[in-house]
Coordinates of C-alpha atoms and ligand atoms in Angstrom, one line a residue:
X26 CA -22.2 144.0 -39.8
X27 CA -20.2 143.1 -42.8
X28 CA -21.4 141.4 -46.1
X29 CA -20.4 137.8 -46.9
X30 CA -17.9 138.9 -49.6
X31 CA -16.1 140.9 -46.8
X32 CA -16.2 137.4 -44.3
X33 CA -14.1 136.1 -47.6
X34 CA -11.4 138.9 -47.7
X35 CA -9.3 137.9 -44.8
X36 CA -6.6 140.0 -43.9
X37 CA -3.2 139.0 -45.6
X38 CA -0.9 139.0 -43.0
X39 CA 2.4 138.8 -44.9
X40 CA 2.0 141.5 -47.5
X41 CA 5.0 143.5 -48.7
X42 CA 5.0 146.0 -46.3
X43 CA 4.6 143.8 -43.1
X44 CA 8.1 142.6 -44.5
X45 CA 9.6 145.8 -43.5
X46 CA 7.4 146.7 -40.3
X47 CA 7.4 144.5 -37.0
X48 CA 4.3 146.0 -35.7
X49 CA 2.0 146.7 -39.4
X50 CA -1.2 147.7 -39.0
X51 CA -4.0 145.8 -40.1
X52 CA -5.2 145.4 -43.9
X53 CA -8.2 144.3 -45.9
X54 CA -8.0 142.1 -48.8
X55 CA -9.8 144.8 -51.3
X56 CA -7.6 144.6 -54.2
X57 CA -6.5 142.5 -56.9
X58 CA -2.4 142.7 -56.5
X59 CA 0.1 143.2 -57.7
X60 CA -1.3 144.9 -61.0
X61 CA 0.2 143.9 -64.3
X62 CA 3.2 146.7 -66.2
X63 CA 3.5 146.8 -70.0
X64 CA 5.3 148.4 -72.4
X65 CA 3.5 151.3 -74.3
X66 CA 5.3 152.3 -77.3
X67 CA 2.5 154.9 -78.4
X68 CA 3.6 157.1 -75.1
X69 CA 7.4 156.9 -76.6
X70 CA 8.9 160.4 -76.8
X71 CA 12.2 160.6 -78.5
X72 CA 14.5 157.9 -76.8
X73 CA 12.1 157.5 -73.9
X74 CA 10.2 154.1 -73.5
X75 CA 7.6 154.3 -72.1
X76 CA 5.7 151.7 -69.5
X77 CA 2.4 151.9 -67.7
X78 CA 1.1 150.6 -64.2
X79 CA -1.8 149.3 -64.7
X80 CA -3.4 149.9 -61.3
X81 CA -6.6 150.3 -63.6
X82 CA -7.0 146.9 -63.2
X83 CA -6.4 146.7 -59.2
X84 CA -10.0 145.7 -58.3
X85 CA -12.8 143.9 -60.4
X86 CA -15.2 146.4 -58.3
X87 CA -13.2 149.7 -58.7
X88 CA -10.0 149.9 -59.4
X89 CA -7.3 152.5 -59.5
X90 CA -5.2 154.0 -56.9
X91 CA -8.1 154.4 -54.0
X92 CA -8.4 150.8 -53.7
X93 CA -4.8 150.4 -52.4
X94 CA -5.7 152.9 -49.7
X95 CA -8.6 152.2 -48.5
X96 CA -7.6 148.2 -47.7
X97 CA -5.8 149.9 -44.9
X98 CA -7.7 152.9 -44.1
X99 CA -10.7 150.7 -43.9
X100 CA -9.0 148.2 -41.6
X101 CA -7.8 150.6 -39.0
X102 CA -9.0 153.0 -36.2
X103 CA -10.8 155.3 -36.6
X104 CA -12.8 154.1 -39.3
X105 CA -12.9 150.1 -39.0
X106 CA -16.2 150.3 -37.0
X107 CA -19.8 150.2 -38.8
X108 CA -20.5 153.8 -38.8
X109 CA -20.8 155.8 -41.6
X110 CA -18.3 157.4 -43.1
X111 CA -17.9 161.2 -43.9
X112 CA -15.5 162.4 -46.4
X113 CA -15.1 165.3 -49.1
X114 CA -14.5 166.0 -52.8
X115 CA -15.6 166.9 -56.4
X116 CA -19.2 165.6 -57.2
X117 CA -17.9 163.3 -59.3
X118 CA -14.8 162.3 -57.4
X119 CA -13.0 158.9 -57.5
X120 CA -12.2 158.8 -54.4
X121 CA -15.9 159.5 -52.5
X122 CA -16.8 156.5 -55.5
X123 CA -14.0 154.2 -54.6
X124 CA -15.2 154.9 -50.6
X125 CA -19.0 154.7 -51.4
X126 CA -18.8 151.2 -53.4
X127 CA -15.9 149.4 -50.7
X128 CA -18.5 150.6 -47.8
X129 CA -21.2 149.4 -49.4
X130 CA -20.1 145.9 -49.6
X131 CA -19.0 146.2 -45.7
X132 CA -22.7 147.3 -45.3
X133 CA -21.8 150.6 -44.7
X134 CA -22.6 154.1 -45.7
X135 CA -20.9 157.3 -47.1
X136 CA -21.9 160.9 -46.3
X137 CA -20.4 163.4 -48.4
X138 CA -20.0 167.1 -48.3
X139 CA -19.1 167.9 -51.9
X140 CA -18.3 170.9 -54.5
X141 CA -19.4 171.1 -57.8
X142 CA -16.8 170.6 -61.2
X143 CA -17.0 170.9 -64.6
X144 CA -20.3 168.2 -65.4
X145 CA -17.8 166.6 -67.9
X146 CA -19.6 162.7 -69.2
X147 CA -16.8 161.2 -66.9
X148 CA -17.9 163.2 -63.8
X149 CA -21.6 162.6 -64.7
X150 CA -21.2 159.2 -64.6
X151 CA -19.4 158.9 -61.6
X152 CA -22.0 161.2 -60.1
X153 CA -25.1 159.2 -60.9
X154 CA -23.3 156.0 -59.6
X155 CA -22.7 157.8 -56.1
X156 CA -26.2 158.2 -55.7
X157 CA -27.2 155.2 -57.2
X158 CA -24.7 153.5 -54.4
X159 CA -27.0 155.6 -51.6
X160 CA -24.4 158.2 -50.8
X161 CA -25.8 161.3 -49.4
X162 CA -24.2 163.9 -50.8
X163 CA -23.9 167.9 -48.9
X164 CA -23.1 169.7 -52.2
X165 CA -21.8 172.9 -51.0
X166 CA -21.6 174.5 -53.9
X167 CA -17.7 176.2 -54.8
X168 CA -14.7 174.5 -53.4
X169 CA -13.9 177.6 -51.3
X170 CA -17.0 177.3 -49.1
X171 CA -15.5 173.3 -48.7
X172 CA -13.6 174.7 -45.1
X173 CA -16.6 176.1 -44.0
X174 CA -18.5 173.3 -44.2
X175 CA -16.1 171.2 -42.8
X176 CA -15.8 173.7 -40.3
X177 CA -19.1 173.6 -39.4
X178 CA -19.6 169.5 -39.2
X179 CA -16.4 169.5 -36.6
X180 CA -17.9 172.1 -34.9
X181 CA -21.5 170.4 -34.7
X182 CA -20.9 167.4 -35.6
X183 CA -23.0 164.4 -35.1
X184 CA -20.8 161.5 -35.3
X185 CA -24.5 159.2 -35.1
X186 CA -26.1 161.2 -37.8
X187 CA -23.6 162.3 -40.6
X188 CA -20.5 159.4 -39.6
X189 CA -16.6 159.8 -39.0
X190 CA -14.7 162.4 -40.7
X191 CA -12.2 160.9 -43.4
X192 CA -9.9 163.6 -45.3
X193 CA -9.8 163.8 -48.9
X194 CA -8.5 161.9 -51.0
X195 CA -8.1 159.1 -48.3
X196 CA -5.2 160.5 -47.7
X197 CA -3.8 160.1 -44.3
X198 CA -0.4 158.5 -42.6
X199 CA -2.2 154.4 -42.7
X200 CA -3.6 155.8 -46.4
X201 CA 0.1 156.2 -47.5
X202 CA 0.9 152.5 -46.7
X203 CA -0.8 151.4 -49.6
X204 CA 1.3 153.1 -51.6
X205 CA 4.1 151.9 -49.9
X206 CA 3.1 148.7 -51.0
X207 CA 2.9 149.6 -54.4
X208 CA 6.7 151.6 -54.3
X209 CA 7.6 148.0 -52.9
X210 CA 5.6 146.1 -55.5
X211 CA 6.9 147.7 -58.4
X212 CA 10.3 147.1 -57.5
X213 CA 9.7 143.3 -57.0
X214 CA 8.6 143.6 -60.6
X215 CA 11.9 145.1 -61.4
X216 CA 13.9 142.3 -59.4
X217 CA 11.8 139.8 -61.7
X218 CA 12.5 141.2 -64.7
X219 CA 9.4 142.3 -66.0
X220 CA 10.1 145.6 -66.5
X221 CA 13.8 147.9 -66.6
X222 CA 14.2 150.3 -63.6
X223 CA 12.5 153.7 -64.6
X224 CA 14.9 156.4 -64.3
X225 CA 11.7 158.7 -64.0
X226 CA 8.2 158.0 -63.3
X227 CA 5.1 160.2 -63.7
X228 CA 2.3 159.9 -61.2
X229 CA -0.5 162.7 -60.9
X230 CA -1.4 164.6 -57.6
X231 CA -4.3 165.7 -55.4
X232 CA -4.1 165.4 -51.8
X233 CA -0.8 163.9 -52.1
X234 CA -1.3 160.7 -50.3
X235 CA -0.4 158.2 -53.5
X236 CA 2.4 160.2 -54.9
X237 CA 4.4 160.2 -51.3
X238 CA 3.5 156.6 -50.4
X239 CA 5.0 155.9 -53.4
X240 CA 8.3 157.6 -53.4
X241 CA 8.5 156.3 -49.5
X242 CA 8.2 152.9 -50.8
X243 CA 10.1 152.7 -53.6
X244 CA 13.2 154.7 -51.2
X245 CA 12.9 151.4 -48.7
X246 CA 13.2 149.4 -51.6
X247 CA 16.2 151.3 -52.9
X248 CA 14.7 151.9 -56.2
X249 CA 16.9 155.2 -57.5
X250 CA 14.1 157.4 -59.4
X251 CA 12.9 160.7 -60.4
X252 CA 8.8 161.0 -59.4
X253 CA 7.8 163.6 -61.6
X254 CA 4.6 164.7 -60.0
X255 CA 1.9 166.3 -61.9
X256 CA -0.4 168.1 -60.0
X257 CA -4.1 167.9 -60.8
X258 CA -4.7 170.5 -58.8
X259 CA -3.7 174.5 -58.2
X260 CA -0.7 175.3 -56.4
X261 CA -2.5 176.3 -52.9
X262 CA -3.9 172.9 -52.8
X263 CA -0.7 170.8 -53.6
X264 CA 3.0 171.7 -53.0
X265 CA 6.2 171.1 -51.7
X266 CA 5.3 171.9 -48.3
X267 CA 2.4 169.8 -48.3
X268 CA 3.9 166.5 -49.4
X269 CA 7.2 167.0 -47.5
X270 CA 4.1 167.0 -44.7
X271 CA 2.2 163.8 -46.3
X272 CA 5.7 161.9 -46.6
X273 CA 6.5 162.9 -42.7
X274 CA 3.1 161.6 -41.3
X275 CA 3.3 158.6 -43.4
X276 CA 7.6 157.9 -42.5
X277 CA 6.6 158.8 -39.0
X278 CA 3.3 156.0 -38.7
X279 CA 6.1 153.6 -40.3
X280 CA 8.4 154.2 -37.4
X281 CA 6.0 154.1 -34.7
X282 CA 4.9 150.6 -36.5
X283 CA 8.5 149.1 -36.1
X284 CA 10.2 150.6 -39.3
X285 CA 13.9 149.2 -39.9
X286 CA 16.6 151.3 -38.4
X287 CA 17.9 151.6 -41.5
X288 CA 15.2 153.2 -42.8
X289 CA 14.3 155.3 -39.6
X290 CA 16.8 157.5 -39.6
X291 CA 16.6 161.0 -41.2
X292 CA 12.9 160.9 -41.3
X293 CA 11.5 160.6 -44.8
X294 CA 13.9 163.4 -46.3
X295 CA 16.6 160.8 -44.8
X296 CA 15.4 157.9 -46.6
X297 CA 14.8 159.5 -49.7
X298 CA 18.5 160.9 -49.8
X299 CA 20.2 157.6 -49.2
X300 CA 18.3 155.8 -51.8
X301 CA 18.6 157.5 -54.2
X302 CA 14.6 158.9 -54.9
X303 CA 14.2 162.6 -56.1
X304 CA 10.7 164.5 -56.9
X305 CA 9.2 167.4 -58.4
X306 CA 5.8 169.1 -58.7
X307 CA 4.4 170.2 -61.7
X308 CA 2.0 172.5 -62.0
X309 CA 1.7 172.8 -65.5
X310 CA -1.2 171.0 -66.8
X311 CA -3.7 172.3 -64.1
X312 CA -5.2 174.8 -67.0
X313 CA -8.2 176.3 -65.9
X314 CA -8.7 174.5 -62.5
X315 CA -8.9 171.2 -60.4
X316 CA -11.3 169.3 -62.7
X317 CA -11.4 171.0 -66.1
X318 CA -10.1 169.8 -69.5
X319 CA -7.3 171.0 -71.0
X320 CA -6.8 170.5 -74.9
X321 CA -4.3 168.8 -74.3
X322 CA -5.8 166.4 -71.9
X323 CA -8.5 165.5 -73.9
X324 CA -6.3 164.7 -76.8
X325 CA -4.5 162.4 -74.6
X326 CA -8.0 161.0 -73.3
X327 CA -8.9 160.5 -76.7
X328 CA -5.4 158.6 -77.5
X329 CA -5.7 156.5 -74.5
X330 CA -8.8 155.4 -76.0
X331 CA -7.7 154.4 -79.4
X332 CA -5.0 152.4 -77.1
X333 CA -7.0 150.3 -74.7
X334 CA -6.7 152.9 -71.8
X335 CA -9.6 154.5 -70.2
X336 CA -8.3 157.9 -69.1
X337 CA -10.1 161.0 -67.6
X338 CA -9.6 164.7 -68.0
X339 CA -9.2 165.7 -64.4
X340 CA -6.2 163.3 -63.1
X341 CA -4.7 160.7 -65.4
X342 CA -4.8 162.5 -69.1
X343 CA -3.5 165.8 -67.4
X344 CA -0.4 163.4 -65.8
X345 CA 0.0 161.8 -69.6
X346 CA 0.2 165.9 -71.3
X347 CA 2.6 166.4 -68.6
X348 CA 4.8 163.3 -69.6
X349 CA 4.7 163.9 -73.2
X350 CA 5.4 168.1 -72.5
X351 CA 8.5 167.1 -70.2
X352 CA 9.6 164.3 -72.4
X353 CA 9.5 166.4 -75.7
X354 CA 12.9 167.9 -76.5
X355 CA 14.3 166.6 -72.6
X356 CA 17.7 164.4 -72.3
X357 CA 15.6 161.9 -70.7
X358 CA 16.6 158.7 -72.4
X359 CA 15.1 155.0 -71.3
X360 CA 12.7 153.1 -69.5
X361 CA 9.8 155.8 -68.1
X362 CA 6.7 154.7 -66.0
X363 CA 3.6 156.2 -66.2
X364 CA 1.3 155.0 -63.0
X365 CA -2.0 154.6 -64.0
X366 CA -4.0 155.6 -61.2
X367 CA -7.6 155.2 -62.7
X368 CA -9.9 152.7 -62.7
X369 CA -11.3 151.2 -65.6
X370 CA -14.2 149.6 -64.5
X371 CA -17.5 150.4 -66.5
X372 CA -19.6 151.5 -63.6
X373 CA -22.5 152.3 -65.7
X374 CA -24.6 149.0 -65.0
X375 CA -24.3 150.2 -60.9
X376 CA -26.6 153.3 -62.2
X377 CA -30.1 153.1 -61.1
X378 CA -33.4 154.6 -62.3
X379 CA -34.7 157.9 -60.0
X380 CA -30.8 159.1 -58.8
X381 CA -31.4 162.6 -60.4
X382 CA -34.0 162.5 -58.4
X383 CA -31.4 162.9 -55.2
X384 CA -28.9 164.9 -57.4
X385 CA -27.6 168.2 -55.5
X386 CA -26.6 169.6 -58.1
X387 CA -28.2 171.2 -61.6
X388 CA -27.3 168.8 -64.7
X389 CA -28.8 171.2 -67.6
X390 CA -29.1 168.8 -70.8
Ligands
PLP15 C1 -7.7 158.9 -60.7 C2 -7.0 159.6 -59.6 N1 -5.6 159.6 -59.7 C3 -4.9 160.2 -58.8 C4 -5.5 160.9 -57.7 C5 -4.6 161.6 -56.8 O1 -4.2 160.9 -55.7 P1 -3.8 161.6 -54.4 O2 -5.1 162.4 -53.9 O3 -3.4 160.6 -53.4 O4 -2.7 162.6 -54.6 C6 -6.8 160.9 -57.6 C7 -7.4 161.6 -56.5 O5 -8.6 161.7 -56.3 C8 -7.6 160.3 -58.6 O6 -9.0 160.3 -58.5

């Protein structure tokens, strides 16, 4: 079932988060941890000081925030069996990437019902290397006929034919806990030394499952912060209610798994509170829509380029033009952490000859 470099990726059974659960679930060894922090003076805004997370380098086969989910996902019910796995997203989305090359090497298979976004070269790529992985991809067209066609595949759905039904983003309750992990890691690098304690960190947002992992984590580590979450996508995909809902799941998972009392009580809102860890959502960089540049995205792309850091218009260089916009002119003053959640693999040798041929969707030139 499994390829040999799976047999080598035994579970780590003390990991951070085990420290803190009796019962944790089970995790795969995906991802190369904990993942470095440096100091990036050419992010510096007025007396901010800016650090980044480099979780671009969390895996040497694709790295980034997905990674950190998908050891768990991956290990757990429902989807730790040898079926194939159906998920959703943009046609050139990270996370139906970061799913397609992780099954691969477990010998597995992705099924896909997608919509189609701005063809940027980013998204091209990551389309063409989808393919190239084998993923069949359902391209539905508009993200507003997405429901329906989930709809539809619970409704007739072939678990032996199109696989289990993951949600986007990989976010669900067990997806959280890698971010837990990561809230946890990050302030182990803070007890080391290596970097200051933020006073306000900026992490982008989809389907929320990073961003509240995160600020559970870094609440059970009693690291005192301000997540300021920038929102990759429209308000009616990503708000309040829905990651005071992602936290919840997640808090209530941790419970059921043996969670300290001390962090049990008050449910997630509780824990937050008593540590110390406040958030916000902020819509502004979302421009025209989930997926299309903004100016000033692509500026930021193109700075992170000149700086070693591989960005891409529709998460990570929309979350740096909201840092700089909320750092310019603010009374925010020290250490700031930028959490890199993209990978910065070059995928391009993974593309193979003929994938157009399997493309659902219309490339033009
Ligand atoms: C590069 C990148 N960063 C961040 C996110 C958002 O993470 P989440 O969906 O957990 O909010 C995504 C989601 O696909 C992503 O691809």
């Amino acid at each position: 079932m499994s390829s040999p470099s799976v047999d080598q990726a035994v579970e780590r059974r003390r990991t951070l988060v085990s420290e803190v659960l009796e019962r944790p679930a089970a995790r795969l060894a995906l991802a190369d941890l904990p993942t470095p922090v440096e100091r990036a003076p050419w992010l510096d805004e007025g007396a901010a000081e800016v650090w980044i997370k480099r979780d671009d380098r969390s895996s040497r086969i694709y790295g980034g925030g997905k990674v950190r989910k998908l050891e768990w996902v991956l290990a757990n019910p429902p989807y730790d069996g040898d079926e194939p796995i159906v998920s959703v997203g943009g046609v050139g989305s990270h996370h139906l990437l970061a799913l397609a090359l992780f099954l691969k090497e477990r010998g597995r298979s992705l099924h896909a019902l997608t919509f189609t976004q701005t063809l940027t070269p980013h998204v091209r790529t990551n389309l063409a290397v989808l393919l190239s992985q084998g993923a069949q991809l359902w391209n539905v067209g508009s993200r507003a006929r997405l429901p329906w066609a989930w709809l539809a595949y619970h409704l007739w759905r072939r678990p032996e034919r199109m696989g289990r039904s993951m949600a986007a983003g990989a976010s669900t309750a067990v997806g959280c806990l890698g971010f837990v992990e990561a809230g946890l890691e990050l302030a182990g690098q803070i007890a080391q030394g290596l970097l200051p304690r933020p006073g306000t960190m900026f992490i982008t947002g989809g389907s929320a499952g990073s961003s509240a992992g995160l600020a559970l984590g870094l609440a059970i580590a009693g690291v005192s912060t301000r997540l300021h979450i920038v929102s990759s996508v429209e308000r009616w995909a990503f708000n309040g209610l829905m990651y005071r809902r992602m936290m919840g799941l997640a808090h209530r998972r941790m419970v059921a798994d043996g969670l300290r009392a001390e962090h049990a009580e008050g449910g997630a809102a509780g824990l937050l509170a008593r540590a110390g860890v406040e958030w916000s959502i902020d819509h502004s960089q979302v421009g025209g829509g989930y997926g299309v540049p903004t100016e000033a995205a692509s500026r930021a792309l193109e700075d992170g380029r000149e700086h070693g850091l591989a960005l891409e218009t529709t998460y990570t260089a929309k979350c740096i033009a909201g840092m700089r916009a909320a750092l310019r002119g603010s009374a925010i003053t020290g250490p700031v952490l930028f959490w890199n959640t993209h990978a910065s693999n070059d995928l391009r040798p993974l593309v193979r000859e003929g994938w157009q041929e399997r493309c659902p969707v219309e490339l033009g030139e």
